[in-house]
Amino acid sequence: MYGFGVDIGGTTVKMGLFTENGDLSEKWEIPTRTRDEGREILPDIAASLKGHISSCGLKAREIRGVGVGVPAPVSGDGIVKGTANLGWGHKEVGRELRELTGLKVKVQNDANAAALGEMWKGSARGSTDLVMITLGTGIGGGIITQGHVLLGSEGAAGEIGHITVNYNESEHCGCGGRGCLEQYASATGIARLARKKIAELKKDGGHIATALPDAGDITAKDVFDAVKAGDKTACEIADEFGRYLGYALANVAAVVNPAVIVIGGGVSKAGDVILKFIEPYYRQRAVFSNKKTSFVIAKLGNDAGIYGAAKLIFSD
Amino acid sequence: MYGFGVDIGGTTVKMGLFTENGDLSEKWEIPTRTRDEGREILPDIAASLKGHISSCGLKAREIRGVGVGVPAPVSGDGIVKGTANLGWGHKEVGRELRELTGLKVKVQNDANAAALGEMWKGSARGSTDLVMITLGTGIGGGIITQGHVLLGSEGAAGEIGHITVNYNESEHCGCGGRGCLEQYASATGIARLARKKIAELKKDGGHIATALPDAGDITAKDVFDAVKAGDKTACEIADEFGRYLGYALANVAAVVNPAVIVIGGGVSKAGDVILKFIEPYYRQRAVFSNKKTSFVIAKLGNDAGIYGAAKLIFSD
């Protein structure tokens, strides 16, 4: 039995063909055409799926269905109310793709799908209670409890990036709020911390004892590369990142009591070194029952979404 | 069909006989005998249940079972690992009470049971996604998502009272942490805020323009009584309480996306007036998808636990 996992992003749609055991037998991608309110996205996906079904010679009875991850909250019945970067307003993704393909379709938020993927075949294998946080341009969160995605009343659970972590912040977050975790722990947030730190050092005058590039385009990767080289300033920036993130995750854990916390997204590519900055702050603030929660770096990278989307189909 | 709801507290065990529709046909209580590591608690409950079954002339086939709420985290299979005030260490509550009564038994944490009770027959009726917070001596939390209790990996989800809300706090919480919500928004927390406020006013010298009792035994009730009488100092204390609680609940909502937040416990007896201090701070910090979450005061009071415990049996 086969199933498709589809992960719709703002630029590309990633697609994979999986066996029931979670073996990825093929993967490919197509561009996300967001023009005209994104009306071509689902027909493009349907055409691509049909093309692959016929080129692989798959029979209808061999296909369990299609799981889809979308960058937006999803109601239990596969409905999206609006998206930031696909052009969609209210969209019945499940129904439309079902009609276009004739296949069974399950839809889930992409961060939730990534969490399911890491549970199924990634670094949280064997756990049924986990929090996955994706540190990319923004911050995504997916929570699995007793093996199921925590949805919330409107499919908007797991918005970990918009937990307020600093009530004195004067700059605004993309969401309109101030002091959101995303402002300190996303890739852009880390770059922002770095720019502020360097500006501070400059203001103090004197020699800036750091190997960090003294430029507006400093990245999170620059910071963790310098951390690995032992740069003191970079370590101070990473420490600030880790404090905000560790404290925030301790509060998230108080709410959902996970066994495992999975750190994914571009920032996590720096590897285990980031955990050294997060875990001590987490353990300092975690309630007794969460002191032992383990931290792991996500393993599936950009494929977590297609794995989790496929899992939606197989676990039904 | 009938079911029993049992709510085990540190001083008394509350018990109720319910119909399947949630009508409470009888309620009573027995003392909680915590001596000898609490070994008499379950036999006492079993004896009381049997007594009621025979005095009411109930037949075995008319009884669906017994739901039990306990003041401790409960693993999915009715196991308690330890309690703060019952004397129990590791205790297989479900199995033991099943053997003692011959009835089907379901066990849940008491705060979770209270949340289920408010969903079933209280002020969150009709909702499937809610957060209930109980403001008593301490703070309890119960989270329902898609109609089910959010348990977490060790039954310790919903520990809302131990979310850190103030990283600059120097005093310790009962849990050993510092800056926990419980230190500001429980009945004892509010009294603490009041004592600090009054001490501050005294230090500043001059006339203390407040009707609040100038004593160490000031209570949360004193504060809200004075708020209702228009006392300015009391309103400032309530405002501080509301800010900590409103901000914390906005972060909880980012994680679980509830439709309703239910405020219960002794502090909630002050009524809707407390919501005026909580809601504005909540809405200021809630992410977009949670701006409309409604706030309600719990309706079932001390009976929420037995209602929810009984619901455990009927929803299975």
XYZ file of C-alpha atoms in Angstrom:
632
model
C 0.000 0.000 0.000
C 1.287 3.472 -0.929
C 0.529 7.002 0.182
C 1.535 10.464 -0.911
C 2.888 13.165 1.376
C 2.548 16.722 0.105
C 4.074 19.761 1.817
C 2.886 23.081 0.397
C 5.328 25.931 0.950
C 5.337 29.513 -0.267
C 7.836 28.764 -3.060
C 7.739 25.036 -3.742
C 5.432 22.100 -3.132
C 7.389 19.081 -1.911
C 5.927 15.698 -2.692
C 6.816 12.138 -1.757
C 5.586 8.621 -2.400
C 5.742 6.443 0.718
C 5.158 2.844 1.619
C 3.026 2.072 4.652
C 6.209 1.371 6.623
C 7.405 4.896 6.030
C 9.929 4.204 3.311
C 10.235 7.150 0.970
C 10.370 5.558 -2.452
C 10.424 8.746 -4.500
C 10.384 12.487 -3.942
C 10.109 15.527 -6.167
C 8.902 19.106 -6.115
C 6.937 21.575 -8.183
C 6.758 25.377 -7.931
C 3.957 26.906 -5.862
C 2.063 29.209 -8.224
C 0.488 31.700 -5.859
C -0.890 34.111 -8.495
C -4.683 34.560 -8.857
C -5.262 33.881 -5.158
C -3.375 30.614 -5.444
C -6.065 28.981 -7.564
C -3.554 26.889 -9.527
C -1.880 25.301 -6.510
C -4.257 22.394 -5.959
C -4.787 21.613 -9.683
C -0.978 21.656 -10.119
C -0.627 19.183 -7.249
C -3.387 16.961 -8.621
C -1.801 16.918 -12.081
C 1.600 16.067 -10.646
C 0.177 13.251 -8.516
C -1.737 11.786 -11.466
C 1.393 11.978 -13.618
C 3.360 10.032 -11.031
C 0.625 7.479 -10.512
C 0.520 6.685 -14.202
C 4.279 6.781 -14.745
C 4.799 4.398 -11.792
C 1.961 2.184 -12.981
C 0.277 2.398 -9.555
C -3.219 0.935 -9.314
C -5.989 2.829 -7.492
C -6.364 0.031 -4.921
C -2.679 0.319 -4.050
C -3.023 3.966 -3.057
C -4.242 4.787 0.435
C -4.516 8.519 -0.227
C -2.807 11.887 0.003
C -1.738 13.736 3.145
C -1.184 17.461 2.827
C 0.635 19.980 5.006
C -0.237 23.660 4.567
C 1.321 26.770 6.139
C -1.854 27.825 7.975
C -4.184 26.664 10.716
C -6.444 23.866 9.495
C -9.837 23.005 10.950
C -10.488 19.366 11.686
C -12.257 18.923 8.342
C -9.426 20.144 6.073
C -10.527 23.761 5.833
C -8.107 26.684 5.760
C -9.410 30.118 6.714
C -6.580 32.154 5.245
C -2.876 31.938 4.483
C -0.037 34.429 4.739
C 1.834 33.373 1.599
C -0.254 31.138 -0.686
C -2.866 33.655 -1.721
C -5.698 31.544 -0.298
C -8.524 32.971 1.717
C -11.175 30.489 2.897
C -10.293 27.265 1.118
C -11.703 23.763 1.428
C -8.405 22.085 0.706
C -9.548 18.592 1.618
C -12.703 18.631 -0.461
C -11.111 20.319 -3.487
C -8.113 18.010 -3.698
C -10.389 15.010 -3.188
C -12.489 16.097 -6.147
C -9.422 16.799 -8.282
C -7.706 13.465 -7.584
C -10.448 11.022 -6.648
C -8.223 10.035 -3.703
C -8.746 10.180 0.018
C -7.208 13.408 1.353
C -6.135 14.477 4.853
C -4.962 18.012 5.572
C -2.926 19.327 8.468
C -0.940 22.402 9.410
C 2.656 22.033 8.141
C 4.301 22.429 11.566
C 2.001 19.744 12.969
C 2.803 17.521 9.998
C 6.539 17.990 10.601
C 6.045 16.944 14.241
C 4.193 13.821 13.104
C 6.995 13.086 10.646
C 9.682 13.306 13.335
C 7.558 11.036 15.542
C 7.103 8.504 12.750
C 10.555 8.321 11.205
C 12.705 11.032 12.763
C 14.391 11.786 16.035
C 11.254 11.415 18.197
C 10.600 7.838 17.041
C 8.873 5.801 19.715
C 7.507 8.798 21.604
C 3.813 9.689 21.690
C 4.086 13.022 23.527
C 6.325 15.627 21.982
C 6.722 19.261 21.151
C 8.431 20.138 17.904
C 9.640 23.671 17.356
C 10.885 24.752 13.950
C 13.373 27.614 14.040
C 13.363 29.065 10.549
C 12.620 32.535 9.198
C 9.771 32.390 11.691
C 8.980 29.834 14.381
C 6.557 26.982 13.889
C 5.301 24.657 16.559
C 3.666 21.248 16.430
C 2.456 19.371 19.479
C 1.686 15.659 19.600
C -0.116 14.277 22.611
C -0.856 10.575 23.083
C 0.114 10.108 19.431
C -2.312 12.700 18.080
C -1.812 16.239 16.841
C -3.029 18.845 19.320
C -5.303 20.958 17.158
C -7.104 23.418 19.387
C -10.492 24.969 18.734
C -9.544 26.444 15.351
C -6.544 24.360 14.406
C -4.252 27.061 15.794
C -2.640 25.219 18.696
C 1.157 25.150 18.883
C 1.711 28.834 18.057
C 4.847 28.705 20.170
C 6.567 31.460 18.202
C 4.068 33.976 19.508
C 4.368 33.265 23.166
C 5.391 36.519 24.817
C 8.815 36.143 26.405
C 9.791 39.768 26.957
C 7.224 42.275 28.201
C 9.672 45.168 27.813
C 10.310 44.741 24.093
C 9.738 47.922 22.083
C 10.088 46.435 18.571
C 7.143 44.728 16.894
C 6.933 41.087 15.830
C 5.524 40.200 12.400
C 2.279 39.204 14.165
C 1.790 42.736 15.492
C 2.683 41.797 19.041
C 5.826 42.722 20.940
C 8.235 40.427 22.746
C 7.248 37.204 20.918
C 9.669 34.260 21.087
C 10.074 34.549 17.312
C 11.867 37.874 17.841
C 14.682 36.118 19.721
C 14.864 32.504 18.623
C 14.023 32.326 14.905
C 16.858 32.683 12.369
C 15.866 36.308 11.857
C 15.507 36.786 15.601
C 19.033 35.505 16.241
C 20.384 37.829 13.517
C 18.520 40.687 15.216
C 20.089 39.824 18.596
C 23.493 39.743 16.883
C 23.042 43.142 15.235
C 21.971 44.653 18.547
C 24.904 43.098 20.356
C 27.415 44.376 17.813
C 25.853 47.854 17.839
C 26.147 47.825 21.632
C 29.823 46.860 21.475
C 30.464 49.594 18.918
C 28.729 52.171 21.080
C 30.983 51.230 23.954
C 33.846 52.079 21.600
C 37.192 50.356 21.593
C 38.192 47.140 19.876
C 35.383 44.719 19.059
C 36.808 41.367 20.024
C 34.631 39.189 17.835
C 35.084 37.239 14.623
C 31.463 37.961 13.691
C 30.951 39.885 10.471
C 30.295 43.504 11.334
C 27.477 43.921 8.862
C 23.735 44.256 8.553
C 23.462 40.904 6.808
C 24.778 38.783 9.662
C 22.936 35.452 9.887
C 22.128 32.878 12.551
C 24.574 30.565 10.787
C 27.361 33.177 11.205
C 26.579 33.262 14.919
C 26.744 29.497 15.450
C 29.803 29.126 13.197
C 31.548 31.678 15.434
C 30.256 29.851 18.543
C 31.918 26.675 17.268
C 35.143 28.667 16.774
C 34.935 29.754 20.420
C 34.015 33.381 19.802
C 32.965 35.009 23.083
C 30.539 37.542 21.643
C 28.842 34.873 19.552
C 28.468 32.737 22.691
C 26.822 35.656 24.479
C 24.329 36.022 21.634
C 23.663 32.272 21.637
C 23.208 32.431 25.381
C 20.544 35.100 25.040
C 18.821 33.012 22.342
C 19.006 29.937 24.585
C 17.646 31.735 27.608
C 14.550 33.005 25.804
C 13.971 29.653 24.129
C 14.719 27.473 27.169
C 12.464 29.534 29.415
C 9.665 29.556 26.841
C 9.889 25.785 26.354
C 9.716 25.234 30.121
C 6.396 27.090 30.094
C 5.156 25.149 27.081
C 6.108 21.921 28.859
C 4.147 22.974 31.968
C 1.093 23.104 29.717
C 1.544 19.895 27.696
C 4.045 17.684 29.619
C 6.022 16.300 26.659
C 8.502 13.431 26.860
C 10.621 14.865 24.064
C 11.271 18.314 22.618
C 12.442 18.286 19.005
C 14.278 21.312 17.626
C 14.068 21.654 13.846
C 14.300 24.255 11.098
C 17.294 26.002 9.551
C 18.773 27.085 12.896
C 18.916 23.442 14.047
C 21.401 22.669 11.265
C 24.047 24.082 13.597
C 23.591 20.766 15.423
C 23.787 19.707 19.043
C 25.754 22.825 19.987
C 22.496 24.800 20.175
C 21.122 22.452 22.839
C 23.933 23.475 25.202
C 22.476 26.972 25.210
C 18.827 25.910 25.556
C 18.744 22.976 27.970
C 20.261 24.564 31.105
C 17.700 27.395 30.999
C 14.913 24.909 30.349
C 15.852 22.722 33.307
C 16.238 25.755 35.548
C 12.567 26.676 35.020
C 10.810 23.387 34.192
C 8.344 22.078 36.780
C 9.306 18.892 38.553
C 7.443 16.540 36.193
C 9.251 18.009 33.176
C 12.823 18.170 34.451
C 13.763 15.037 32.536
C 12.264 15.911 29.166
C 14.814 15.045 26.520
C 15.947 17.412 23.785
C 16.787 16.220 20.291
C 17.667 17.850 16.997
C 15.246 17.041 14.185
C 16.507 14.430 11.767
C 14.354 14.631 8.673
C 15.194 18.220 7.713
C 13.020 19.568 4.930
C 11.452 16.153 4.450
C 9.718 16.126 7.861
C 6.651 17.715 6.292
C 6.144 15.081 3.600
C 6.766 12.251 6.062
C 4.194 13.655 8.464
C 1.705 14.369 5.706
C 1.976 10.754 4.550
C 1.603 9.550 8.136
C -1.759 11.355 8.271
C -3.030 8.971 5.623
C -1.601 5.812 7.121
C -2.670 6.432 10.706
C -6.288 6.912 9.824
C -28.049 3.961 34.044
C -26.179 5.451 37.002
C -22.596 6.382 37.713
C -20.642 7.578 40.720
C -18.364 10.592 40.762
C -15.741 10.636 43.522
C -13.450 13.597 44.238
C -10.664 12.799 46.705
C -9.365 15.857 48.541
C -6.881 16.192 51.382
C -9.630 16.563 54.008
C -12.818 15.104 52.568
C -13.869 12.765 49.812
C -16.853 14.152 47.909
C -19.136 11.653 46.290
C -22.138 11.877 44.005
C -24.599 9.577 42.272
C -25.384 10.739 38.730
C -27.712 9.742 35.956
C -26.301 9.387 32.454
C -27.757 12.799 31.593
C -25.687 14.414 34.279
C -28.377 14.873 36.891
C -26.915 14.701 40.365
C -29.407 12.597 42.286
C -27.560 12.449 45.578
C -24.310 13.718 47.059
C -22.455 13.173 50.291
C -18.960 13.204 51.723
C -16.700 11.210 54.011
C -13.462 12.230 55.723
C -10.174 11.463 53.982
C -8.165 9.326 56.400
C -4.604 9.982 55.324
C -2.851 8.137 58.198
C -0.789 5.016 57.467
C 0.181 6.275 54.024
C -3.469 6.755 53.162
C -4.185 3.037 53.099
C -7.748 3.492 54.384
C -8.841 5.974 51.728
C -9.847 3.531 48.989
C -11.461 0.948 51.348
C -13.440 3.811 52.965
C -14.643 4.919 49.546
C -15.557 1.368 48.540
C -17.509 0.838 51.766
C -19.372 4.111 51.309
C -20.247 3.283 47.694
C -21.476 -0.177 48.632
C -23.553 1.267 51.449
C -25.226 3.679 49.054
C -25.790 1.032 46.421
C -27.599 -1.185 48.882
C -29.536 1.616 50.601
C -30.733 2.922 47.211
C -31.550 -0.610 46.057
C -29.423 -0.130 42.899
C -28.827 -3.234 40.810
C -25.349 -4.015 39.448
C -26.579 -3.740 35.855
C -27.843 -0.226 36.522
C -24.392 1.000 37.524
C -21.972 2.047 34.808
C -19.056 2.492 37.172
C -17.075 4.927 39.297
C -15.068 7.934 38.147
C -12.437 9.235 40.533
C -10.537 12.530 40.715
C -7.287 12.612 42.681
C -5.019 15.540 43.580
C -1.997 14.216 41.643
C -0.892 13.440 38.097
C -2.465 10.204 36.869
C -1.023 7.984 34.158
C -3.408 6.831 31.470
C -4.005 3.550 33.286
C -5.146 4.980 36.634
C -1.777 4.962 38.342
C -0.625 7.677 40.741
C 3.094 8.075 41.337
C 2.869 10.160 44.474
C 0.639 12.694 46.191
C 1.369 15.801 48.217
C -1.430 15.382 50.755
C -2.989 11.911 50.706
C -0.023 9.937 51.957
C 0.123 7.808 48.818
C 3.313 6.954 47.049
C 2.999 4.756 43.972
C -0.645 3.656 43.973
C -2.670 1.726 41.429
C -5.884 3.558 42.219
C -7.851 2.150 39.308
C -6.975 -1.476 39.924
C -7.380 -1.292 43.715
C -10.771 0.384 43.657
C -11.919 -2.011 40.944
C -10.995 -4.956 43.149
C -12.636 -3.384 46.203
C -15.926 -2.551 44.483
C -16.249 -4.934 41.588
C -17.170 -1.905 39.482
C -15.553 -0.338 36.442
C -13.268 2.487 37.596
C -11.757 5.461 35.750
C -9.231 7.750 37.410
C -8.191 11.261 36.480
C -6.360 14.193 37.999
C -8.825 16.363 39.963
C -8.179 19.568 38.024
C -8.755 17.707 34.770
C -11.926 16.197 36.221
C -13.166 19.670 37.208
C -12.569 20.881 33.642
C -14.565 17.918 32.303
C -17.332 18.716 34.790
C -17.578 22.343 33.666
C -17.649 21.152 30.046
C -20.398 18.635 30.772
C -22.738 20.570 33.028
C -21.079 23.862 33.939
C -20.198 27.132 32.296
C -18.264 25.618 29.363
C -21.214 23.506 28.198
C -21.161 22.942 24.480
C -17.448 23.624 24.091
C -14.896 20.923 23.277
C -11.740 23.012 23.648
C -11.215 24.740 26.936
C -8.747 25.646 29.609
C -9.938 25.579 33.193
C -7.846 27.252 35.851
C -8.680 26.809 39.511
C -7.557 29.646 41.741
C -7.526 28.231 45.257
C -4.786 27.897 47.860
C -2.698 26.834 44.887
C -3.512 26.889 41.191
C -4.808 23.882 39.301
C -5.205 23.589 35.566
C -7.208 21.269 33.357
C -7.136 21.355 29.580
C -9.721 19.771 27.304
C -8.984 19.486 23.628
C -11.465 18.092 21.089
C -13.511 16.877 24.045
C -10.679 14.920 25.664
C -8.468 15.664 28.637
C -4.950 16.684 27.630
C -2.828 14.297 29.689
C 0.766 14.668 28.600
C 3.455 12.033 28.829
C 3.084 11.458 32.564
C -0.387 12.821 33.222
C 1.143 16.128 34.281
C -0.174 18.435 31.563
C -2.019 21.592 32.623
C 0.434 22.625 35.366
C -0.505 26.216 34.666
C 0.243 27.357 38.206
C 3.926 26.724 37.665
C 4.400 28.663 34.492
C 7.081 31.239 35.211
C 5.625 34.735 34.879
C 8.264 36.816 36.633
C 11.940 36.073 36.112
C 12.951 38.677 38.699
C 11.085 37.138 41.653
C 13.280 36.523 44.685
C 10.759 34.582 46.805
C 10.262 30.853 46.286
C 7.076 29.122 45.182
C 5.912 25.950 46.960
C 7.288 23.962 43.991
C 10.793 25.232 44.624
C 10.765 27.532 41.596
C 10.604 31.314 41.601
C 8.158 33.570 39.790
C 5.449 30.927 39.251
C 1.942 32.144 38.388
C 0.743 30.597 41.653
C 2.743 33.248 43.551
C 0.559 36.013 42.082
C -2.824 34.593 41.145
C -3.773 31.939 43.711
C -5.696 33.010 46.824
C -2.447 32.947 48.787
C -0.662 34.728 45.947
C -3.193 37.554 45.944
C -2.861 37.881 49.715
C 0.909 38.065 49.246
C 0.555 40.823 46.648
C -1.732 42.677 49.073
C 0.703 42.409 51.985
C 3.532 43.668 49.792
C 1.440 46.546 48.511
C 0.421 47.615 52.002
C 3.989 47.350 53.269
C 5.063 49.549 50.355
C 2.452 52.164 51.180
C 3.509 52.119 54.828
C 7.147 52.559 53.868
C 6.231 55.607 51.843
C 4.731 56.936 55.086
C 1.700 59.185 55.303
C -1.934 58.191 55.320
C -2.779 54.806 53.819
C -5.888 55.516 51.796
C -7.300 52.032 51.717
C -10.145 50.186 53.373
C -8.090 46.981 53.310
C -7.327 45.434 56.681
C -3.804 46.359 57.650
C -2.878 42.913 58.876
C -0.944 39.799 58.054
C -4.094 37.760 57.621
C -5.504 39.709 54.711
C -7.229 37.413 52.199
C -8.024 37.410 48.498
C -11.674 37.850 49.514
C -10.787 41.033 51.433
C -9.118 42.363 48.295
C -12.063 41.717 45.989
C -14.591 42.926 48.567
C -12.648 46.200 48.689
C -12.483 46.264 44.878
C -16.275 46.073 44.786
C -16.413 48.980 47.256
C -14.237 51.003 44.867
C -11.051 50.962 46.945
C -8.150 52.262 44.839
C -5.387 50.247 46.502
C -7.404 47.050 46.205
C -7.928 47.783 42.513
C -4.179 48.183 42.053
C -3.598 44.798 43.686
C -6.308 43.221 41.532
C -4.731 44.835 38.490
C -1.380 43.236 39.271
C -3.116 39.858 39.753
C -4.958 40.327 36.465
C -1.849 41.285 34.550
C 0.097 38.216 35.611
C -2.880 35.933 35.020
C -4.010 37.515 31.746
C -0.507 37.421 30.277
C 0.024 33.826 31.395
C -3.296 32.702 29.924
C -2.429 34.371 26.602
C 0.698 32.177 26.493
C -1.273 29.070 27.471
C -3.756 29.879 24.706
C -0.930 30.189 22.144
C -0.084 26.583 22.984
C -3.560 25.006 23.075
C -5.938 27.417 21.223
C -8.984 27.102 23.506
C -12.454 28.422 22.659
C -13.250 29.089 26.324
C -11.244 29.823 29.457
C -13.029 28.880 32.690
C -11.924 30.492 35.945
C -12.777 28.465 39.024
C -11.709 27.944 42.626
C -12.231 30.047 45.736
C -10.983 33.276 44.141
C -13.622 32.985 41.405
C -16.368 33.331 43.999
C -15.772 37.086 43.776
C -17.617 36.757 40.472
C -17.373 38.484 37.115
C -15.499 41.422 38.628
C -12.261 39.434 38.446
C -12.613 39.050 34.669
C -12.383 42.835 34.249
C -8.842 42.629 35.570
C -7.803 39.558 33.547
C -9.353 39.931 30.106
C -7.781 43.219 28.943
C -4.289 41.879 29.641
C -5.139 38.596 27.963
C -6.394 40.298 24.794
C -3.384 42.601 24.705
C -1.036 39.616 24.399
C -3.110 36.851 22.775
C -2.120 35.827 19.248
C -4.602 36.645 16.523
C -6.369 33.259 16.563
C -7.040 33.568 20.293
C -8.228 37.172 20.534
C -11.854 36.074 20.750
C -11.516 33.345 23.372
C -14.337 33.812 25.857
C -13.868 33.965 29.613
C -16.399 32.504 32.028
C -16.582 31.955 35.759
C -16.970 28.303 36.758
C -20.512 27.356 37.724
C -20.321 24.063 39.559
C -18.140 25.237 42.456
C -16.919 22.397 44.639
C -19.080 19.938 42.720
C -17.129 20.312 39.456
C -14.872 17.443 40.512
C -17.642 14.905 41.093
C -19.425 15.914 37.883
C -16.245 15.474 35.879
C -15.372 12.215 37.603
C -18.808 10.839 36.726
C -18.405 12.071 33.145
C -15.272 9.916 32.870
C -17.444 6.862 33.295
C -20.203 7.941 30.943
C -18.008 9.108 28.085
C -16.136 5.859 27.822
